[in-house]
Structure formats: structure tokens, C-alpha cells
Tab-separated table of C-alpha atoms in Angstrom:
chain	number	residue	atom	x	y	z
E	950	MET	CA	26.709	63.334	145.675
E	951	ALA	CA	29.682	62.749	143.347
E	952	SER	CA	29.890	59.119	144.424
E	953	ARG	CA	26.221	58.594	143.644
E	954	ARG	CA	26.760	60.005	140.174
E	955	TYR	CA	29.575	57.502	139.689
E	956	VAL	CA	27.262	54.691	140.816
E	957	ASP	CA	24.476	55.752	138.471
E	958	GLY	CA	26.938	56.273	135.622
E	959	VAL	CA	28.329	52.755	135.979
E	960	GLY	CA	24.802	51.356	136.415
E	961	LEU	CA	23.547	53.022	133.231
E	962	TRP	CA	26.637	51.900	131.308
E	963	CYS	CA	26.067	48.298	132.441
E	964	VAL	CA	22.377	48.429	131.501
E	965	LEU	CA	23.336	49.532	127.995
E	966	THR	CA	25.957	46.772	127.832
E	967	TYR	CA	23.470	44.099	128.891
E	968	ALA	CA	20.943	45.528	126.419
E	969	ALA	CA	23.508	45.002	123.658
E	970	LEU	CA	24.031	41.447	124.899
E	971	ALA	CA	20.260	40.894	124.952
E	972	LEU	CA	20.033	42.038	121.328
E	973	LEU	CA	22.769	39.556	120.381
E	974	ALA	CA	21.015	36.788	122.317
E	975	ARG	CA	17.767	37.352	120.411
E	976	GLN	CA	19.419	37.063	117.008
E	977	PRO	CA	19.346	33.698	115.179
E	978	GLY	CA	22.201	31.470	116.309
E	979	GLU	CA	24.528	32.078	119.234
E	980	PRO	CA	26.327	35.391	119.901
E	981	GLU	CA	29.808	35.584	118.445
E	982	LEU	CA	32.314	34.840	121.212
E	983	GLY	CA	34.468	37.907	120.630
E	984	ARG	CA	31.491	40.229	121.056
E	985	PHE	CA	30.366	38.337	124.154
E	986	PHE	CA	33.757	38.686	125.864
E	987	LEU	CA	33.968	42.360	124.902
E	988	LEU	CA	30.570	43.013	126.506
E	989	VAL	CA	31.535	41.032	129.630
E	990	ALA	CA	34.642	43.213	129.964
E	991	CYS	CA	32.569	46.359	129.456
E	992	ALA	CA	30.134	45.291	132.184
E	993	GLY	CA	32.667	43.853	134.623
E	994	LEU	CA	35.634	46.218	134.703
E	995	PRO	CA	33.687	49.360	135.722
E	996	VAL	CA	32.071	47.409	138.582
E	997	PHE	CA	35.455	46.333	139.911
E	998	GLY	CA	36.624	49.939	139.619
E	999	LEU	CA	33.582	51.142	141.554
E	1000	PHE	CA	34.266	48.610	144.310
E	1001	VAL	CA	37.890	49.754	144.629
E	1002	ARG	CA	36.784	53.399	144.817
E	1003	PHE	CA	34.387	52.764	147.711
E	1004	LEU	CA	36.875	50.457	149.422
E	1005	ARG	CA	39.548	53.166	149.416
E	1006	THR	CA	37.297	56.068	150.404
E	1007	GLY	CA	35.421	54.104	153.062
E	1008	GLU	CA	32.135	55.686	151.988
E	1009	PRO	CA	28.966	53.640	152.539
E	1010	PHE	CA	27.661	52.285	149.253
E	1011	PRO	CA	24.093	53.478	148.507
E	1012	VAL	CA	21.985	50.343	148.970
E	1013	ARG	CA	18.932	51.602	147.095
E	1014	ARG	CA	21.010	52.285	144.000
E	1015	LEU	CA	22.730	48.933	144.337
E	1016	LEU	CA	19.331	47.208	144.312
E	1017	PHE	CA	17.800	49.416	141.610
E	1018	TRP	CA	20.527	48.688	139.089
E	1019	ALA	CA	20.780	45.019	140.075
E	1020	ILE	CA	17.075	44.645	139.265
E	1021	ALA	CA	17.516	46.563	136.007
E	1022	PHE	CA	20.333	44.266	134.819
E	1023	ARG	CA	18.250	41.187	135.525
E	1024	LEU	CA	15.197	42.542	133.743
E	1025	VAL	CA	17.343	43.099	130.661
E	1026	GLY	CA	18.483	39.475	130.956
E	1027	LEU	CA	14.856	38.385	131.159
E	1028	VAL	CA	14.206	40.128	127.834
E	1029	GLY	CA	17.348	38.678	126.275
E	1030	GLY	CA	16.804	35.020	127.113
E	1031	PRO	CA	19.188	32.048	127.120
E	1032	PHE	CA	22.292	31.688	124.977
E	1033	TYR	CA	25.240	29.261	124.867
E	1034	GLU	CA	23.037	26.842	126.865
E	1035	ASP	CA	20.115	24.512	126.204
E	1036	ASP	CA	19.583	23.167	129.731
E	1037	PHE	CA	16.334	25.131	129.985
E	1038	TYR	CA	14.653	22.581	127.727
E	1039	ARG	CA	15.205	19.956	130.437
E	1040	TYR	CA	13.786	22.286	133.102
E	1041	LEU	CA	10.627	22.863	131.071
E	1042	TRP	CA	10.273	19.162	130.275
E	1043	ASP	CA	10.741	18.177	133.933
E	1044	GLY	CA	8.030	20.641	134.975
E	1045	TYR	CA	5.654	19.102	132.440
E	1046	ARG	CA	6.420	15.509	133.499
E	1047	PHE	CA	6.060	16.399	137.170
E	1048	ALA	CA	2.651	17.959	136.503
E	1049	VAL	CA	1.204	15.145	134.381
E	1050	ALA	CA	2.900	12.081	135.891
E	1051	GLY	CA	3.364	13.143	139.500
E	1052	THR	CA	7.141	12.711	139.232
E	1053	PRO	CA	9.847	13.928	136.848
E	1054	TYR	CA	12.006	10.887	137.586
E	1055	GLY	CA	12.324	7.376	136.194
E	1056	ALA	CA	11.664	7.853	132.482
E	1057	ALA	CA	14.253	9.294	130.113
E	1058	PRO	CA	13.004	11.928	127.613
E	1059	GLU	CA	13.891	9.751	124.614
E	1060	GLU	CA	11.097	7.357	125.650
E	1061	PHE	CA	8.587	10.020	124.573
E	1062	PHE	CA	9.994	10.893	121.161
E	1063	VAL	CA	7.216	9.026	119.348
E	1064	ASP	CA	4.559	9.341	122.051
E	1065	PRO	CA	1.446	10.951	120.499
E	1066	ALA	CA	0.255	11.968	123.975
E	1067	VAL	CA	2.957	14.639	124.220
E	1068	PRO	CA	1.280	18.007	123.549
E	1069	VAL	CA	2.436	19.955	120.507
E	1070	LEU	CA	3.636	22.703	122.847
E	1071	PHE	CA	6.118	20.282	124.411
E	1072	GLN	CA	7.241	18.398	121.308
E	1073	GLY	CA	9.732	21.139	120.458
E	1074	VAL	CA	10.837	21.275	124.105
E	1075	LEU	CA	11.358	17.513	124.130
E	1076	HIS	CA	13.556	17.528	121.047
E	1077	GLY	CA	15.715	20.281	122.552
E	1078	VAL	CA	16.555	18.278	125.683
E	1079	ASN	CA	20.258	17.472	126.016
E	1080	TYR	CA	21.302	13.887	126.841
E	1081	PRO	CA	17.733	12.611	126.281
E	1082	GLU	CA	18.848	9.041	127.006
E	1083	LEU	CA	19.303	9.944	130.702
E	1084	PRO	CA	16.578	10.623	133.282
E	1085	THR	CA	16.747	14.039	134.897
E	1086	ILE	CA	19.696	14.936	137.120
E	1087	TYR	CA	17.931	17.729	139.024
E	1088	ALA	CA	17.057	17.266	142.685
E	1089	PRO	CA	13.575	17.423	144.306
E	1090	VAL	CA	13.436	21.045	145.484
E	1091	THR	CA	14.591	22.242	142.065
E	1092	GLN	CA	11.853	20.132	140.503
E	1093	PHE	CA	9.226	21.951	142.548
E	1094	VAL	CA	10.525	25.226	141.093
E	1095	PHE	CA	10.101	23.767	137.596
E	1096	LEU	CA	6.598	22.609	138.546
E	1097	VAL	CA	5.581	26.067	139.762
E	1098	ALA	CA	6.856	27.569	136.503
E	1099	TYR	CA	4.745	25.016	134.579
E	1100	TRP	CA	1.635	25.887	136.600
E	1101	ILE	CA	2.097	29.590	135.853
E	1102	LYS	CA	2.698	29.092	132.141
E	1103	PRO	CA	3.662	25.776	130.514
E	1104	ALA	CA	6.825	25.698	128.381
E	1105	SER	CA	7.711	29.308	129.218
E	1106	VAL	CA	11.386	29.895	129.875
E	1107	ALA	CA	10.598	33.543	130.663
E	1108	VAL	CA	8.462	32.523	133.641
E	1109	LEU	CA	11.265	30.320	134.913
E	1110	GLN	CA	13.746	33.172	134.448
E	1111	ALA	CA	11.484	35.499	136.426
E	1112	ILE	CA	11.213	33.053	139.333
E	1113	LEU	CA	14.972	32.526	139.453
E	1114	ILE	CA	15.614	36.273	139.232
E	1115	ALA	CA	13.374	36.778	142.276
E	1116	VAL	CA	15.325	34.097	144.159
E	1117	ASP	CA	18.614	35.700	143.124
E	1118	LEU	CA	17.478	39.054	144.462
E	1119	ALA	CA	16.718	37.289	147.746
E	1120	VAL	CA	20.366	36.162	147.702
E	1121	VAL	CA	21.399	39.814	147.374
E	1122	PHE	CA	19.265	40.760	150.398
E	1123	LEU	CA	20.770	37.912	152.440
E	1124	LEU	CA	24.282	39.009	151.497
E	1125	LEU	CA	23.473	42.517	152.753
E	1126	ARG	CA	23.027	40.909	156.189
E	1127	LEU	CA	26.448	39.287	155.966
E	1128	ALA	CA	28.712	41.874	154.322
E	1129	PRO	CA	29.020	45.614	153.569
E	1130	ALA	CA	27.039	46.891	150.583
E	1131	ARG	CA	30.246	47.681	148.667
E	1132	ASN	CA	31.146	43.967	148.834
E	1133	VAL	CA	27.637	42.896	147.848
E	1134	LEU	CA	28.055	45.092	144.759
E	1135	LEU	CA	30.501	42.509	143.405
E	1136	TYR	CA	27.800	39.822	143.384
E	1137	ALA	CA	24.727	41.937	142.638
E	1138	TRP	CA	26.358	43.499	139.550
E	1139	CYS	CA	28.473	40.497	138.522
E	1140	PRO	CA	28.315	39.637	134.778
E	1141	LEU	CA	28.552	35.896	135.504
E	1142	VAL	CA	25.563	36.028	137.854
E	1143	VAL	CA	23.493	38.116	135.438
E	1144	LYS	CA	24.357	35.818	132.532
E	1145	GLU	CA	23.842	32.472	134.264
E	1146	ILE	CA	20.647	33.336	136.165
E	1147	ALA	CA	18.867	36.228	134.461
E	1148	PHE	CA	19.714	35.289	130.869
E	1149	THR	CA	20.214	31.523	131.016
E	1150	ALA	CA	17.928	30.472	133.921
E	1151	HIS	CA	20.284	28.140	135.763
E	1152	PRO	CA	18.550	27.084	138.997
E	1153	ASP	CA	21.635	26.853	141.265
E	1154	GLY	CA	20.608	30.128	142.875
E	1155	VAL	CA	17.753	28.325	144.625
E	1156	GLY	CA	20.171	26.124	146.554
E	1157	VAL	CA	22.488	29.073	147.208
E	1158	CYS	CA	19.581	31.101	148.616
E	1159	LEU	CA	18.551	28.306	150.979
E	1160	LEU	CA	22.153	27.769	152.064
E	1161	LEU	CA	22.688	31.459	152.832
E	1162	ALA	CA	19.364	31.675	154.681
E	1163	GLY	CA	20.470	28.729	156.816
E	1164	ILE	CA	23.789	30.473	157.548
E	1165	VAL	CA	22.063	33.724	158.547
E	1166	LEU	CA	19.719	31.886	160.922
E	1167	ALA	CA	22.488	29.719	162.366
E	1168	ARG	CA	24.429	32.896	163.222
E	1169	GLU	CA	21.377	33.963	165.225
E	1170	ARG	CA	21.347	30.491	166.830
E	1171	ARG	CA	17.946	29.711	165.316
E	1172	PHE	CA	19.078	26.192	164.594
E	1173	TRP	CA	15.662	24.613	164.055
E	1174	THR	CA	14.837	26.724	161.029
E	1175	ALA	CA	18.450	26.781	159.896
E	1176	ALA	CA	18.630	22.976	159.908
E	1177	ALA	CA	15.444	22.685	157.845
E	1178	LEU	CA	16.663	25.237	155.283
E	1179	LEU	CA	20.045	23.544	155.011
E	1180	GLY	CA	18.280	20.223	154.421
E	1181	LEU	CA	16.264	21.825	151.630
E	1182	ALA	CA	19.492	23.262	150.178
E	1183	VAL	CA	20.987	19.769	149.998
E	1184	ALA	CA	17.759	18.535	148.396
E	1185	THR	CA	18.216	21.282	145.799
E	1186	LYS	CA	21.783	20.355	144.842
E	1187	THR	CA	24.352	18.135	146.539
E	1188	PHE	CA	26.858	21.020	146.455
E	1189	ALA	CA	25.217	22.258	149.672
E	1190	LEU	CA	26.602	19.198	151.493
E	1191	VAL	CA	30.029	20.807	151.280
E	1192	LEU	CA	29.028	23.547	153.725
E	1193	ALA	CA	25.909	22.456	155.623
E	1194	PRO	CA	27.717	20.258	158.211
E	1195	LEU	CA	30.130	23.100	159.024
E	1196	VAL	CA	27.211	25.482	159.572
E	1197	LEU	CA	25.618	22.973	161.980
E	1198	VAL	CA	28.869	22.026	163.683
E	1199	ARG	CA	27.739	23.533	167.022
E	1200	ALA	CA	24.101	22.495	166.713
E	1201	ARG	CA	22.566	19.813	168.908
E	1202	PRO	CA	21.806	16.249	167.764
E	1203	LYS	CA	18.103	17.094	167.460
E	1204	HIS	CA	18.960	19.807	164.933
E	1205	TRP	CA	21.111	17.366	162.970
E	1206	ALA	CA	18.176	14.947	163.020
E	1207	LEU	CA	15.925	17.627	161.541
E	1208	PHE	CA	18.537	18.371	158.866
E	1209	VAL	CA	18.751	14.706	157.835
E	1210	GLY	CA	14.999	14.294	158.130
E	1211	THR	CA	14.359	17.255	155.829
E	1212	VAL	CA	16.597	15.785	153.124
E	1213	ALA	CA	14.894	12.395	153.530
E	1214	ALA	CA	11.409	13.941	153.431
E	1215	ALA	CA	12.244	15.755	150.187
E	1216	TYR	CA	13.432	12.548	148.527
E	1217	LEU	CA	11.048	9.971	150.033
E	1218	PRO	CA	7.947	10.654	147.853
E	1219	PHE	CA	10.057	10.187	144.728
E	1220	VAL	CA	11.792	7.084	146.059
E	1221	VAL	CA	8.349	5.561	146.656
E	1222	THR	CA	7.221	6.392	143.114
E	1223	GLY	CA	10.279	4.715	141.644
E	1224	GLY	CA	13.128	7.120	140.995
E	1225	THR	CA	15.303	10.079	141.996
E	1226	ASP	CA	18.083	12.160	140.488
E	1227	LEU	CA	20.747	9.837	141.913
E	1228	VAL	CA	20.881	7.508	138.878
E	1229	SER	CA	21.910	10.246	136.475
E	1230	LEU	CA	24.011	11.933	139.172
E	1231	LEU	CA	26.114	8.777	139.496
E	1232	THR	CA	26.458	8.573	135.713
E	1233	PHE	CA	27.596	12.185	135.669
E	1234	ALA	CA	30.128	11.618	138.458
E	1235	ARG	CA	31.500	8.462	136.798
E	1236	ASP	CA	31.711	9.456	133.149
E	1237	TRP	CA	31.668	13.189	132.478
E	1238	GLU	CA	34.601	15.568	132.165
E	1239	PHE	CA	34.633	19.192	131.058
E	1240	ASN	CA	36.932	22.150	131.685
E	1241	SER	CA	38.715	20.359	134.531
E	1242	ALA	CA	41.929	21.580	136.162
E	1243	ILE	CA	43.780	19.110	138.417
E	1244	PHE	CA	41.642	16.182	137.268
E	1245	GLY	CA	42.502	17.005	133.664
E	1246	LEU	CA	46.207	16.882	134.480
E	1247	LEU	CA	45.923	13.655	136.467
E	1248	LYS	CA	44.067	11.786	133.741
E	1249	THR	CA	47.034	12.311	131.413
E	1250	VAL	CA	49.116	10.009	133.625
E	1251	VAL	CA	46.520	7.667	135.207
E	1252	ALA	CA	43.223	6.172	134.106
E	1253	PRO	CA	40.158	8.444	134.525
E	1254	SER	CA	38.777	6.151	137.253
E	1255	GLY	CA	42.055	6.441	139.154
E	1256	ALA	CA	42.104	10.213	138.696
E	1257	ARG	CA	38.564	10.431	140.098
E	1258	LEU	CA	39.621	8.399	143.117
E	1259	VAL	CA	42.634	10.635	143.755
E	1260	VAL	CA	40.732	13.944	143.520
E	1261	GLY	CA	37.931	12.498	145.656
E	1262	LEU	CA	40.369	11.496	148.388
E	1263	LEU	CA	42.157	14.847	148.225
E	1264	PHE	CA	38.923	16.741	148.713
E	1265	ALA	CA	37.783	14.408	151.501
E	1266	VAL	CA	41.022	15.058	153.399
E	1267	PHE	CA	40.743	18.824	152.887
E	1268	TRP	CA	37.087	18.874	153.944
E	1269	ALA	CA	37.742	16.723	157.032
E	1270	ALA	CA	40.549	19.066	158.116
E	1271	CYS	CA	38.199	22.056	157.791
E	1272	PHE	CA	35.434	20.300	159.723
E	1273	ILE	CA	37.809	19.418	162.563
E	1274	ARG	CA	38.974	23.028	162.815
E	1275	TYR	CA	35.388	24.262	163.095
E	1276	ALA	CA	34.417	21.484	165.508
E	1277	ARG	CA	37.323	22.368	167.796
E	1278	GLY	CA	36.588	26.064	167.629
E	1279	VAL	CA	39.838	26.933	165.855
E	1280	GLU	CA	37.772	28.585	163.126
E	1281	ARG	CA	34.643	30.561	163.967
E	1282	GLY	CA	32.095	32.575	162.064
E	1283	ILE	CA	30.849	31.851	158.569
E	1284	PRO	CA	32.578	28.805	157.021
E	1285	ARG	CA	35.025	29.660	154.250
E	1286	GLY	CA	32.782	28.642	151.400
E	1287	ASP	CA	35.098	30.423	148.982
E	1288	TRP	CA	37.935	28.030	149.793
E	1289	LEU	CA	35.775	24.929	150.192
E	1290	PHE	CA	33.948	25.387	146.902
E	1291	GLY	CA	37.136	26.618	145.248
E	1292	VAL	CA	39.056	23.476	146.178
E	1293	LEU	CA	36.071	21.320	145.200
E	1294	LEU	CA	35.938	22.895	141.751
E	1295	VAL	CA	39.663	22.879	141.053
E	1296	LEU	CA	39.667	19.128	141.812
E	1297	SER	CA	36.396	18.366	140.015
E	1298	PRO	CA	36.178	16.584	136.638
E	1299	VAL	CA	33.580	19.167	135.567
E	1300	ILE	CA	33.704	22.945	136.061
E	1301	ASN	CA	30.746	24.659	134.440
E	1302	PRO	CA	30.498	28.465	134.734
E	1303	TRP	CA	27.304	28.372	136.819
E	1304	TYR	CA	29.026	26.254	139.476
E	1305	LEU	CA	30.709	29.462	140.631
E	1306	LEU	CA	27.301	30.706	141.794
E	1307	TRP	CA	28.020	28.637	144.919
E	1308	LEU	CA	31.419	30.226	145.495
E	1309	LEU	CA	30.798	33.898	144.743
E	1310	PRO	CA	28.544	34.723	147.742
E	1311	PHE	CA	31.447	33.746	149.987
E	1312	ALA	CA	33.807	35.877	147.904
E	1313	VAL	CA	31.487	38.713	148.966
E	1314	VAL	CA	31.966	37.894	152.659
E	1315	PHE	CA	35.701	37.244	152.165
E	1316	PRO	CA	36.628	39.383	149.131
E	1317	SER	CA	39.612	38.260	147.094
E	1318	VAL	CA	41.218	39.009	143.772
E	1319	TRP	CA	41.219	35.330	142.793
E	1320	GLY	CA	37.506	34.812	143.468
E	1321	TRP	CA	36.344	37.659	141.266
E	1322	THR	CA	38.966	36.956	138.611
E	1323	ALA	CA	37.549	33.430	138.489
E	1324	SER	CA	34.062	34.877	137.914
E	1325	VAL	CA	35.322	36.302	134.625
E	1326	ALA	CA	37.942	33.700	133.638
E	1327	ILE	CA	35.468	30.819	133.940
E	1328	LEU	CA	33.486	32.286	131.037
E	1329	LEU	CA	36.368	31.252	128.770
E	1330	SER	CA	34.986	27.715	129.110
E	1331	TYR	CA	32.331	28.715	126.568
E	1332	ILE	CA	35.059	28.515	123.933
E	1333	THR	CA	34.129	25.047	122.672
E	1334	GLY	CA	33.352	23.268	119.445
E	1335	LEU	CA	29.702	24.239	119.912
E	1336	ASN	CA	30.455	27.954	119.790
E	1337	LEU	CA	33.458	28.066	117.448
E	1338	PRO	CA	33.502	27.849	113.640
E	1339	ASP	CA	35.965	24.959	114.002
E	1340	TYR	CA	34.514	21.658	112.857
E	1341	THR	CA	37.620	19.704	113.892
E	1342	LEU	CA	36.489	20.047	117.537
E	1343	GLN	CA	33.843	17.915	119.224
E	1344	PRO	CA	30.859	19.878	120.619
E	1345	TYR	CA	32.228	20.133	124.172
E	1346	GLU	CA	35.902	20.024	123.244
E	1347	GLN	CA	38.043	23.062	124.030
E	1348	PRO	CA	41.126	24.321	122.178
E	1349	LEU	CA	44.291	23.449	124.118
E	1350	TRP	CA	45.039	27.040	125.085
E	1351	VAL	CA	41.691	27.742	126.787
E	1352	ARG	CA	42.300	25.982	130.076
E	1353	GLY	CA	45.844	27.323	130.290
E	1354	LEU	CA	44.577	30.890	129.959
E	1355	GLU	CA	41.590	30.345	132.251
E	1356	PHE	CA	43.444	28.741	135.151
E	1357	GLY	CA	46.554	30.813	134.507
E	1358	LEU	CA	44.566	33.999	135.136
E	1359	ILE	CA	43.119	32.579	138.346
E	1360	SER	CA	46.573	31.469	139.512
E	1361	LEU	CA	48.002	34.932	138.881
E	1362	ALA	CA	45.114	36.444	140.834
E	1363	LEU	CA	45.793	34.054	143.720
E	1364	ALA	CA	49.441	35.119	143.694
E	1365	ALA	CA	48.285	38.756	143.764
E	1366	ASP	CA	46.103	38.001	146.812
E	1367	ILE	CA	49.072	36.490	148.637
E	1368	ALA	CA	51.270	39.479	147.798
E	1369	LEU	CA	48.601	41.998	148.842
E	1370	ARG	CA	47.938	40.180	152.094
E	1371	ARG	CA	51.629	40.217	152.942
E	1372	ARG	CA	51.689	43.965	152.311
E	1373	GLY	CA	48.617	44.353	154.497
E	1374	GLU	CA	46.391	45.744	151.738
E	1375	ILE	CA	43.800	42.995	152.116
E	1376	ARG	CA	42.327	42.657	155.574
E	1377	ARG	CA	40.132	39.799	156.588
E	1378	GLU	CA	36.751	41.210	157.496
E	1379	GLU	CA	35.102	39.210	160.239
E	1380	PRO	CA	31.414	38.868	159.373
């Protein structure tokens, strides 16, 4: 009974914290960064404390309360709406273009700036789209989510938020099949997850949900359905390619054929109509850099193209070594998505906060100090020229100290994991 009171106390405290954040989000302009970080700390630290309490006592975490409060946090985010991000304008515009043109690909938004056929409802959406000179970068399955949101209510970010919240709750249910409820608490009540999905409507959770569903089914050796879901995950975001082959490593060739065929089937209708997300994806991979770690260091001594080649080769070698270990049976069980996505991100030229939505479910299955420290530290990347009263910085430029603090915290947490493991205080839980 006492433990349940602790759970409800922390849940109520977090609801009030997210309500304060929602009030800030609904004010004109963006929330002041200091207040945002204070509220993140207020929502995050009690959750970590609750996890440690249940870990030490060994008590089963009450699942109904876990779900009740997780839903409550997300509903508050739905009321609050997006802040520090404007990507939702692109999602709404893509849904409109898909509905009226049959495809969201091919034409860049700037081509419609003076088009009188654009409805008044979407003129404001159009002018809010970031990088309007580029066609959309979002993959086919994600585009169908945007289309469904358009069909329900055109130009409504709230509808899109609601859909993505429902998908995120499905992720929570899938995680309950893979890990103890006390571990799932870390994801279900995570401030980063609530902010990036419930408030800001990033669609990465769709790919994560499909990936986890494929993993659950593959564990049950239901490879036909697993292969199809993994193919859809890849057709949602290419991040899923990091893990899908390791999940199917013991599947038969016919299952691999279904996996490849599902990806091809998702893309083929758009290829036929003249475009996919790959054009902008290649531009992104070639030119963009933000909040990078190892890539940022490398580009100080070699050209950016050379730095991209080096980090690409490093990840390819790491991934190949992991694949060989799983293929030979050295590693079994759920692939270490925490390490695979972690290495991918630390080498990547771009590390946006919502990219960690791919890593954190695996930090539930394999809990670590570094993974959950990263879920908080990555939010420091919002300290940019866009959100600071410092007009000497470019919009996406960060002060020099930000990356040092961000990756310094994660490095210290990794060192703590190593020390705790040596002392035997962190045990690997086989899922």
C-alpha cells in the first residue's frame, strides 16, 4: 500500500509539472530554457528515484498505475502542443499533398508559395514549413499516418498528436512483454518521450512500434509477420535497418524475401509516381550537421566529406561485428539496440533529441545509467540561437559549452555503469 502511494504521489507531481510545461507551451513565443530544464528535472528525477526504490525492494510495479499516469502525462502534452519545433508544419503539409495529389513526394513546398489553389487553411501551414526548398524527407509509412490525420481533420496538429500518442502507448504495452514493469516505467514516464511525442508530435514512435512488434513476434518464431512488420519499420524510417537484419538473423530466406518485398511494396507506388524521400535523405546525409559528437571532432581536422566517410566506415565495421556475433550464435536474445543505436548516434553528423526514441526502448530491456542520463542530457541540444536571446548565434548554432556538458554527462554516466557492473550492482537481465 505504501509503495502505491509513492507511485501515485510521483504520478500526480509529474502531471502538475507537465501541466506547468503545457501552460508555458501555450504562451506566445517559446518557453524560456531555464524554466524548461527546471520542469524536466522536476519530472525526471522523481521517476528515477521511484525506479531505484522498486529495483532495491524487488516489489512488482503496479502496471495499472503505470499505464494510468502514462496516459495522463500524454493527455497533458496533447493540450500543451508543440514547442521548440516546427516540424509539424511539414507533417500537416505532407498529409494535404498526399490527399490532393496522390503523393507527398516530388514537389518542394516553395513551389506552392504563390499557388492560388492552396486552401486558406493550408497557406499558414505552408509558410511554416522548414527547408521549403526541399521535398519531404519522411518515408512512406509515416506519410500514411499524416494522410490519416488529414482525413480526420485537415491541418490539425492535435489529431496528429493523438494518433502518435496512441502508437506510443502501444510501444509501452510491447515493452511490458519484454521487460519488468519497473523498467518500463523509465520509458512510459520519461520526460523526453512525453515531450517529443505527446507535446511535439514527432512520428519516430511509429517506426519504433513496428520494430518492437517485429522483435516480439520473432521471439515467438512467428517470422512471417515479424518480417512484414520489420519491413514496414524500415519503410517508416531507415533507422530500423540498424536492427532489422539482426532480428531476422535466424530466419529463413523466404522470410528475408518477405522483409525486402515489404519495403519495396511500400516504396514502389511512389517510385512509379515520380519521387520518394531518398532525394532529401541524401541531401540530409551529405550536408547537414547538428549537435554531433565524434563527427564534430573529426571535422576540425579533416574535411566534412572525409569525416562522414570515416564515421560511416567505423559504424559499418561495428555493425558487421555485431551481425557476425548474432549469426554465429555468440549473442542470443534481443539485439542490443541500446549499443547499436548509441554508437550510430555518437558517430552521426546529426543528433536530434527525438532520435533517442529509437534507443530508449532497449535501455528498458537493458537498463543503464548512461542510457537514461542521455535521455535528459540530449535536451541540452535545444540551447541554440533559435531559443537563446543571443543574436550572435545562427539559428541552429550552439554555444561552445553545450556539447561538452551534454556528452560529458553521458560519458560520466557510462563510467558509472562500468564501475557499478564491476561491483556487481548492475546485472544483465536476460529478456
